[in-house]
Amino acid sequence: MARSLCPGAWLRKPYYLQARFSYVRMKYLFFSWLVVFVGSWIIYVQYSTYTELCRGKDCKKIICDKYKTGVIDGPACNSLCVTETLYFGKCLSTKPNNQAKLGDQGNLSELVNLILTVADGDKDGQVSLGEAKSAWALLQLNEFLLMVILQDKEHTPKLMGFCGDLYVMESVEYTSLYGISLPWVIELFIPSGFRRSMDQLFTPSWPRKAKIAIGLLEFVEDVFHGPYGNFLMCDTSAKNLGYNDKYDLKMVDMRKIVPETNLKELIKDRHCESDLDCVYGTDCRTSCDQSTMKCTAEVIQPNLAKACQLLKDYLLRGAPSEIREELEKQLYSCIALKVTANQMEMEHSLILNNLKTLLWKKISYTNDS
């Protein structure tokens, strides 16, 4: 009899649970569909950008058409367009418009003579109209100018030839300072913090890392107040540095290494609200003058400080215990360098030489170095 007092009670609960399950299922399906839609859209946009900017066949056709009509010329044109022994492989960048002015450089007459020597691709003592047009197009690119200036330096890839605004440099076996190469689709879904931690696991032995680090310090010396002026490293990320099978550092991408005079012209008087508005590339920062709301021209951090910031985790991970404390101390002193500090150039040279000496002493007698 007790059951007959509320006969519908045992029926109402299953209906309630069924409705709740339906709501949860619909909510789950909606968010699943949303994730798939957003993910597909991101992949589509990335793929469209990649294929649009990495169009090797189209670039080759344009360059070769100009070469065959005599508009451009260069030592790499025959290999690219006639014998076809030169071909496009992996697309290393999808960044357009990597152009800049030549600017005012020290020893300008020597620089002009050096450029004319490179422009004479067939080495006949004369620069043809096609070679001149090719050289002029290439001089709009920071990387080409720097490769010409630093051709005798160990850590600059050798310039193998050019054709129009295409230039060929030596192959570098390892095209990142550390890490593992993953398909770009997977890269989209890996958090940056986890990616950095994972990358540090895929590095050479410590003595070899020390040798690569010395190479970076030597490259910083090469571009610091050289005979053709001072150059600023505006993107010191690991992906722009590589090394060969002997663990000698090689610069993979130098497009964001710019003449200091050029950078000052680009950034000075730029309107700003805060220091965040006064950045070129990722690493060249000036300050915002709040009285005029304009960016100042002087870069805050020198190349060496940015290089040490990159090397800190790279060198401290696995460092021998007997030098770890001193190494950490020197790296932090290096990172603290400021362009505006008194006697900055003296401190720069002292810190750089101390770091190189510390590393060389530790690896001089090891097989891995």
PDB file of N, CA, C and O in Angstrom, residues 190-237:
ATOM      1  N   ILE A 190      51.418  22.405 -29.387  1.00  0.00           N
ATOM      2  CA  ILE A 190      52.351  22.194 -28.288  1.00  0.00           C
ATOM      3  C   ILE A 190      52.576  23.513 -27.556  1.00  0.00           C
ATOM      4  O   ILE A 190      53.010  24.489 -28.171  1.00  0.00           O
ATOM      5  N   PRO A 191      52.285  23.594 -26.254  1.00  0.00           N
ATOM      6  CA  PRO A 191      52.515  24.829 -25.487  1.00  0.00           C
ATOM      7  C   PRO A 191      53.991  25.229 -25.541  1.00  0.00           C
ATOM      8  O   PRO A 191      54.882  24.362 -25.520  1.00  0.00           O
ATOM      9  N   SER A 192      54.254  26.529 -25.617  1.00  0.00           N
ATOM     10  CA  SER A 192      55.626  27.004 -25.789  1.00  0.00           C
ATOM     11  C   SER A 192      56.527  26.598 -24.628  1.00  0.00           C
ATOM     12  O   SER A 192      57.694  26.262 -24.830  1.00  0.00           O
ATOM     13  N   GLY A 193      56.002  26.634 -23.390  1.00  0.00           N
ATOM     14  CA  GLY A 193      56.803  26.250 -22.236  1.00  0.00           C
ATOM     15  C   GLY A 193      57.219  24.789 -22.295  1.00  0.00           C
ATOM     16  O   GLY A 193      58.376  24.449 -22.035  1.00  0.00           O
ATOM     17  N   PHE A 194      56.280  23.914 -22.640  1.00  0.00           N
ATOM     18  CA  PHE A 194      56.594  22.488 -22.770  1.00  0.00           C
ATOM     19  C   PHE A 194      57.562  22.256 -23.921  1.00  0.00           C
ATOM     20  O   PHE A 194      58.454  21.407 -23.836  1.00  0.00           O
ATOM     21  N   ARG A 195      57.388  23.031 -25.010  1.00  0.00           N
ATOM     22  CA  ARG A 195      58.271  22.890 -26.182  1.00  0.00           C
ATOM     23  C   ARG A 195      59.714  23.221 -25.817  1.00  0.00           C
ATOM     24  O   ARG A 195      60.643  22.525 -26.216  1.00  0.00           O
ATOM     25  N   ARG A 196      59.911  24.285 -25.021  1.00  0.00           N
ATOM     26  CA  ARG A 196      61.273  24.661 -24.617  1.00  0.00           C
ATOM     27  C   ARG A 196      61.901  23.578 -23.747  1.00  0.00           C
ATOM     28  O   ARG A 196      63.079  23.246 -23.912  1.00  0.00           O
ATOM     29  N   SER A 197      61.123  23.040 -22.827  1.00  0.00           N
ATOM     30  CA  SER A 197      61.650  21.969 -21.965  1.00  0.00           C
ATOM     31  C   SER A 197      61.987  20.730 -22.778  1.00  0.00           C
ATOM     32  O   SER A 197      63.021  20.080 -22.552  1.00  0.00           O
ATOM     33  N   MET A 198      61.147  20.399 -23.734  1.00  0.00           N
ATOM     34  CA  MET A 198      61.378  19.231 -24.581  1.00  0.00           C
ATOM     35  C   MET A 198      62.611  19.429 -25.459  1.00  0.00           C
ATOM     36  O   MET A 198      63.416  18.506 -25.643  1.00  0.00           O
ATOM     37  N   ASP A 199      62.776  20.657 -25.991  1.00  0.00           N
ATOM     38  CA  ASP A 199      63.906  20.936 -26.870  1.00  0.00           C
ATOM     39  C   ASP A 199      65.239  20.725 -26.175  1.00  0.00           C
ATOM     40  O   ASP A 199      66.221  20.267 -26.784  1.00  0.00           O
ATOM     41  N   GLN A 200      65.303  21.098 -24.889  1.00  0.00           N
ATOM     42  CA  GLN A 200      66.568  20.986 -24.163  1.00  0.00           C
ATOM     43  C   GLN A 200      67.031  19.532 -24.008  1.00  0.00           C
ATOM     44  O   GLN A 200      68.198  19.279 -23.708  1.00  0.00           O
ATOM     45  N   LEU A 201      66.122  18.590 -24.218  1.00  0.00           N
ATOM     46  CA  LEU A 201      66.505  17.177 -24.132  1.00  0.00           C
ATOM     47  C   LEU A 201      67.249  16.721 -25.378  1.00  0.00           C
ATOM     48  O   LEU A 201      67.985  15.730 -25.349  1.00  0.00           O
ATOM     49  N   PHE A 202      67.053  17.434 -26.493  1.00  0.00           N
ATOM     50  CA  PHE A 202      67.656  17.041 -27.762  1.00  0.00           C
ATOM     51  C   PHE A 202      68.823  17.973 -28.083  1.00  0.00           C
ATOM     52  O   PHE A 202      68.749  18.843 -28.950  1.00  0.00           O
ATOM     53  N   THR A 203      69.905  17.818 -27.350  1.00  0.00           N
ATOM     54  CA  THR A 203      71.098  18.637 -27.538  1.00  0.00           C
ATOM     55  C   THR A 203      72.333  17.741 -27.586  1.00  0.00           C
ATOM     56  O   THR A 203      72.303  16.605 -27.099  1.00  0.00           O
ATOM     57  N   PRO A 204      73.439  18.256 -28.136  1.00  0.00           N
ATOM     58  CA  PRO A 204      74.688  17.468 -28.117  1.00  0.00           C
ATOM     59  C   PRO A 204      75.221  17.339 -26.692  1.00  0.00           C
ATOM     60  O   PRO A 204      74.654  17.894 -25.742  1.00  0.00           O
ATOM     61  N   SER A 205      76.329  16.631 -26.538  1.00  0.00           N
ATOM     62  CA  SER A 205      76.974  16.514 -25.235  1.00  0.00           C
ATOM     63  C   SER A 205      77.462  17.897 -24.787  1.00  0.00           C
ATOM     64  O   SER A 205      77.640  18.810 -25.606  1.00  0.00           O
ATOM     65  N   TRP A 206      77.700  18.052 -23.467  1.00  0.00           N
ATOM     66  CA  TRP A 206      78.032  19.390 -22.962  1.00  0.00           C
ATOM     67  C   TRP A 206      79.292  19.970 -23.595  1.00  0.00           C
ATOM     68  O   TRP A 206      79.294  21.168 -23.956  1.00  0.00           O
ATOM     69  N   PRO A 207      80.405  19.221 -23.745  1.00  0.00           N
ATOM     70  CA  PRO A 207      81.577  19.825 -24.397  1.00  0.00           C
ATOM     71  C   PRO A 207      81.267  20.341 -25.808  1.00  0.00           C
ATOM     72  O   PRO A 207      81.786  21.387 -26.221  1.00  0.00           O
ATOM     73  N   ARG A 208      80.417  19.649 -26.537  1.00  0.00           N
ATOM     74  CA  ARG A 208      80.054  20.108 -27.878  1.00  0.00           C
ATOM     75  C   ARG A 208      79.164  21.345 -27.805  1.00  0.00           C
ATOM     76  O   ARG A 208      79.271  22.249 -28.644  1.00  0.00           O
ATOM     77  N   LYS A 209      78.276  21.376 -26.812  1.00  0.00           N
ATOM     78  CA  LYS A 209      77.472  22.591 -26.615  1.00  0.00           C
ATOM     79  C   LYS A 209      78.374  23.780 -26.293  1.00  0.00           C
ATOM     80  O   LYS A 209      78.131  24.902 -26.768  1.00  0.00           O
ATOM     81  N   ALA A 210      79.409  23.546 -25.488  1.00  0.00           N
ATOM     82  CA  ALA A 210      80.334  24.625 -25.137  1.00  0.00           C
ATOM     83  C   ALA A 210      81.057  25.145 -26.378  1.00  0.00           C
ATOM     84  O   ALA A 210      81.248  26.357 -26.545  1.00  0.00           O
ATOM     85  N   LYS A 211      81.450  24.241 -27.275  1.00  0.00           N
ATOM     86  CA  LYS A 211      82.121  24.663 -28.508  1.00  0.00           C
ATOM     87  C   LYS A 211      81.183  25.489 -29.388  1.00  0.00           C
ATOM     88  O   LYS A 211      81.578  26.503 -29.968  1.00  0.00           O
ATOM     89  N   ILE A 212      79.928  25.069 -29.490  1.00  0.00           N
ATOM     90  CA  ILE A 212      78.934  25.824 -30.264  1.00  0.00           C
ATOM     91  C   ILE A 212      78.725  27.201 -29.635  1.00  0.00           C
ATOM     92  O   ILE A 212      78.637  28.219 -30.345  1.00  0.00           O
ATOM     93  N   ALA A 213      78.668  27.254 -28.301  1.00  0.00           N
ATOM     94  CA  ALA A 213      78.473  28.522 -27.601  1.00  0.00           C
ATOM     95  C   ALA A 213      79.640  29.469 -27.845  1.00  0.00           C
ATOM     96  O   ALA A 213      79.447  30.680 -28.041  1.00  0.00           O
ATOM     97  N   ILE A 214      80.856  28.942 -27.857  1.00  0.00           N
ATOM     98  CA  ILE A 214      82.033  29.772 -28.159  1.00  0.00           C
ATOM     99  C   ILE A 214      81.901  30.360 -29.560  1.00  0.00           C
ATOM    100  O   ILE A 214      82.243  31.521 -29.797  1.00  0.00           O
ATOM    101  N   GLY A 215      81.383  29.566 -30.482  1.00  0.00           N
ATOM    102  CA  GLY A 215      81.163  30.060 -31.839  1.00  0.00           C
ATOM    103  C   GLY A 215      80.204  31.242 -31.862  1.00  0.00           C
ATOM    104  O   GLY A 215      80.422  32.223 -32.593  1.00  0.00           O
ATOM    105  N   LEU A 216      79.139  31.183 -31.064  1.00  0.00           N
ATOM    106  CA  LEU A 216      78.189  32.298 -31.006  1.00  0.00           C
ATOM    107  C   LEU A 216      78.860  33.542 -30.419  1.00  0.00           C
ATOM    108  O   LEU A 216      78.654  34.659 -30.910  1.00  0.00           O
ATOM    109  N   LEU A 217      79.677  33.355 -29.382  1.00  0.00           N
ATOM    110  CA  LEU A 217      80.392  34.493 -28.790  1.00  0.00           C
ATOM    111  C   LEU A 217      81.353  35.118 -29.807  1.00  0.00           C
ATOM    112  O   LEU A 217      81.498  36.348 -29.865  1.00  0.00           O
ATOM    113  N   GLU A 218      81.995  34.288 -30.607  1.00  0.00           N
ATOM    114  CA  GLU A 218      82.901  34.803 -31.646  1.00  0.00           C
ATOM    115  C   GLU A 218      82.131  35.560 -32.729  1.00  0.00           C
ATOM    116  O   GLU A 218      82.599  36.577 -33.244  1.00  0.00           O
ATOM    117  N   PHE A 219      80.930  35.073 -33.068  1.00  0.00           N
ATOM    118  CA  PHE A 219      80.121  35.778 -34.059  1.00  0.00           C
ATOM    119  C   PHE A 219      79.686  37.140 -33.524  1.00  0.00           C
ATOM    120  O   PHE A 219      79.650  38.125 -34.268  1.00  0.00           O
ATOM    121  N   VAL A 220      79.361  37.212 -32.235  1.00  0.00           N
ATOM    122  CA  VAL A 220      79.016  38.488 -31.616  1.00  0.00           C
ATOM    123  C   VAL A 220      80.186  39.471 -31.760  1.00  0.00           C
ATOM    124  O   VAL A 220      79.987  40.661 -32.055  1.00  0.00           O
ATOM    125  N   GLU A 221      81.399  38.976 -31.592  1.00  0.00           N
ATOM    126  CA  GLU A 221      82.582  39.818 -31.799  1.00  0.00           C
ATOM    127  C   GLU A 221      82.672  40.295 -33.248  1.00  0.00           C
ATOM    128  O   GLU A 221      83.028  41.450 -33.513  1.00  0.00           O
ATOM    129  N   ASP A 222      82.353  39.413 -34.185  1.00  0.00           N
ATOM    130  CA  ASP A 222      82.465  39.744 -35.607  1.00  0.00           C
ATOM    131  C   ASP A 222      81.570  40.918 -36.004  1.00  0.00           C
ATOM    132  O   ASP A 222      81.939  41.723 -36.870  1.00  0.00           O
ATOM    133  N   VAL A 223      80.390  40.993 -35.410  1.00  0.00           N
ATOM    134  CA  VAL A 223      79.433  42.035 -35.826  1.00  0.00           C
ATOM    135  C   VAL A 223      79.452  43.248 -34.904  1.00  0.00           C
ATOM    136  O   VAL A 223      78.682  44.193 -35.113  1.00  0.00           O
ATOM    137  N   PHE A 224      80.330  43.241 -33.910  1.00  0.00           N
ATOM    138  CA  PHE A 224      80.388  44.345 -32.950  1.00  0.00           C
ATOM    139  C   PHE A 224      81.453  45.345 -33.358  1.00  0.00           C
ATOM    140  O   PHE A 224      82.643  45.082 -33.266  1.00  0.00           O
ATOM    141  N   HIS A 225      81.027  46.490 -33.846  1.00  0.00           N
ATOM    142  CA  HIS A 225      81.935  47.569 -34.246  1.00  0.00           C
ATOM    143  C   HIS A 225      83.059  47.067 -35.150  1.00  0.00           C
ATOM    144  O   HIS A 225      84.243  47.286 -34.895  1.00  0.00           O
ATOM    145  N   GLY A 226      82.670  46.380 -36.232  1.00  0.00           N
ATOM    146  CA  GLY A 226      83.636  45.919 -37.218  1.00  0.00           C
ATOM    147  C   GLY A 226      84.012  47.038 -38.182  1.00  0.00           C
ATOM    148  O   GLY A 226      83.598  48.191 -38.022  1.00  0.00           O
ATOM    149  N   PRO A 227      84.800  46.724 -39.217  1.00  0.00           N
ATOM    150  CA  PRO A 227      85.245  47.755 -40.163  1.00  0.00           C
ATOM    151  C   PRO A 227      84.124  48.399 -40.959  1.00  0.00           C
ATOM    152  O   PRO A 227      84.297  49.486 -41.505  1.00  0.00           O
ATOM    153  N   TYR A 228      82.955  47.743 -41.032  1.00  0.00           N
ATOM    154  CA  TYR A 228      81.828  48.301 -41.788  1.00  0.00           C
ATOM    155  C   TYR A 228      80.682  48.733 -40.879  1.00  0.00           C
ATOM    156  O   TYR A 228      79.531  48.783 -41.284  1.00  0.00           O
ATOM    157  N   GLY A 229      81.007  49.029 -39.636  1.00  0.00           N
ATOM    158  CA  GLY A 229      79.998  49.511 -38.713  1.00  0.00           C
ATOM    159  C   GLY A 229      79.512  48.433 -37.754  1.00  0.00           C
ATOM    160  O   GLY A 229      79.965  47.285 -37.787  1.00  0.00           O
ATOM    161  N   ASN A 230      78.586  48.811 -36.906  1.00  0.00           N
ATOM    162  CA  ASN A 230      78.042  47.910 -35.899  1.00  0.00           C
ATOM    163  C   ASN A 230      76.723  47.318 -36.395  1.00  0.00           C
ATOM    164  O   ASN A 230      75.881  48.023 -36.937  1.00  0.00           O
ATOM    165  N   PHE A 231      76.557  46.012 -36.209  1.00  0.00           N
ATOM    166  CA  PHE A 231      75.317  45.328 -36.596  1.00  0.00           C
ATOM    167  C   PHE A 231      74.615  44.826 -35.337  1.00  0.00           C
ATOM    168  O   PHE A 231      75.256  44.343 -34.411  1.00  0.00           O
ATOM    169  N   LEU A 232      73.292  44.911 -35.343  1.00  0.00           N
ATOM    170  CA  LEU A 232      72.496  44.521 -34.183  1.00  0.00           C
ATOM    171  C   LEU A 232      71.715  43.242 -34.464  1.00  0.00           C
ATOM    172  O   LEU A 232      71.071  43.121 -35.509  1.00  0.00           O
ATOM    173  N   MET A 233      71.779  42.301 -33.539  1.00  0.00           N
ATOM    174  CA  MET A 233      71.064  41.036 -33.661  1.00  0.00           C
ATOM    175  C   MET A 233      69.675  41.216 -33.059  1.00  0.00           C
ATOM    176  O   MET A 233      69.533  41.330 -31.842  1.00  0.00           O
ATOM    177  N   CYS A 234      68.652  41.233 -33.920  1.00  0.00           N
ATOM    178  CA  CYS A 234      67.297  41.556 -33.464  1.00  0.00           C
ATOM    179  C   CYS A 234      66.391  40.335 -33.352  1.00  0.00           C
ATOM    180  O   CYS A 234      65.190  40.488 -33.117  1.00  0.00           O
ATOM    181  N   ASP A 235      66.943  39.148 -33.533  1.00  0.00           N
ATOM    182  CA  ASP A 235      66.189  37.915 -33.288  1.00  0.00           C
ATOM    183  C   ASP A 235      67.185  36.818 -32.949  1.00  0.00           C
ATOM    184  O   ASP A 235      67.671  36.109 -33.823  1.00  0.00           O
ATOM    185  N   THR A 236      67.482  36.679 -31.669  1.00  0.00           N
ATOM    186  CA  THR A 236      68.482  35.699 -31.229  1.00  0.00           C
ATOM    187  C   THR A 236      67.813  34.413 -30.755  1.00  0.00           C
ATOM    188  O   THR A 236      68.085  33.920 -29.668  1.00  0.00           O
ATOM    189  N   SER A 237      66.932  33.880 -31.557  1.00  0.00           N
ATOM    190  CA  SER A 237      66.262  32.634 -31.192  1.00  0.00           C
ATOM    191  C   SER A 237      67.067  31.437 -31.691  1.00  0.00           C
ATOM    192  O   SER A 237      67.867  31.551 -32.633  1.00  0.00           O
TER     193      SER A 237
END
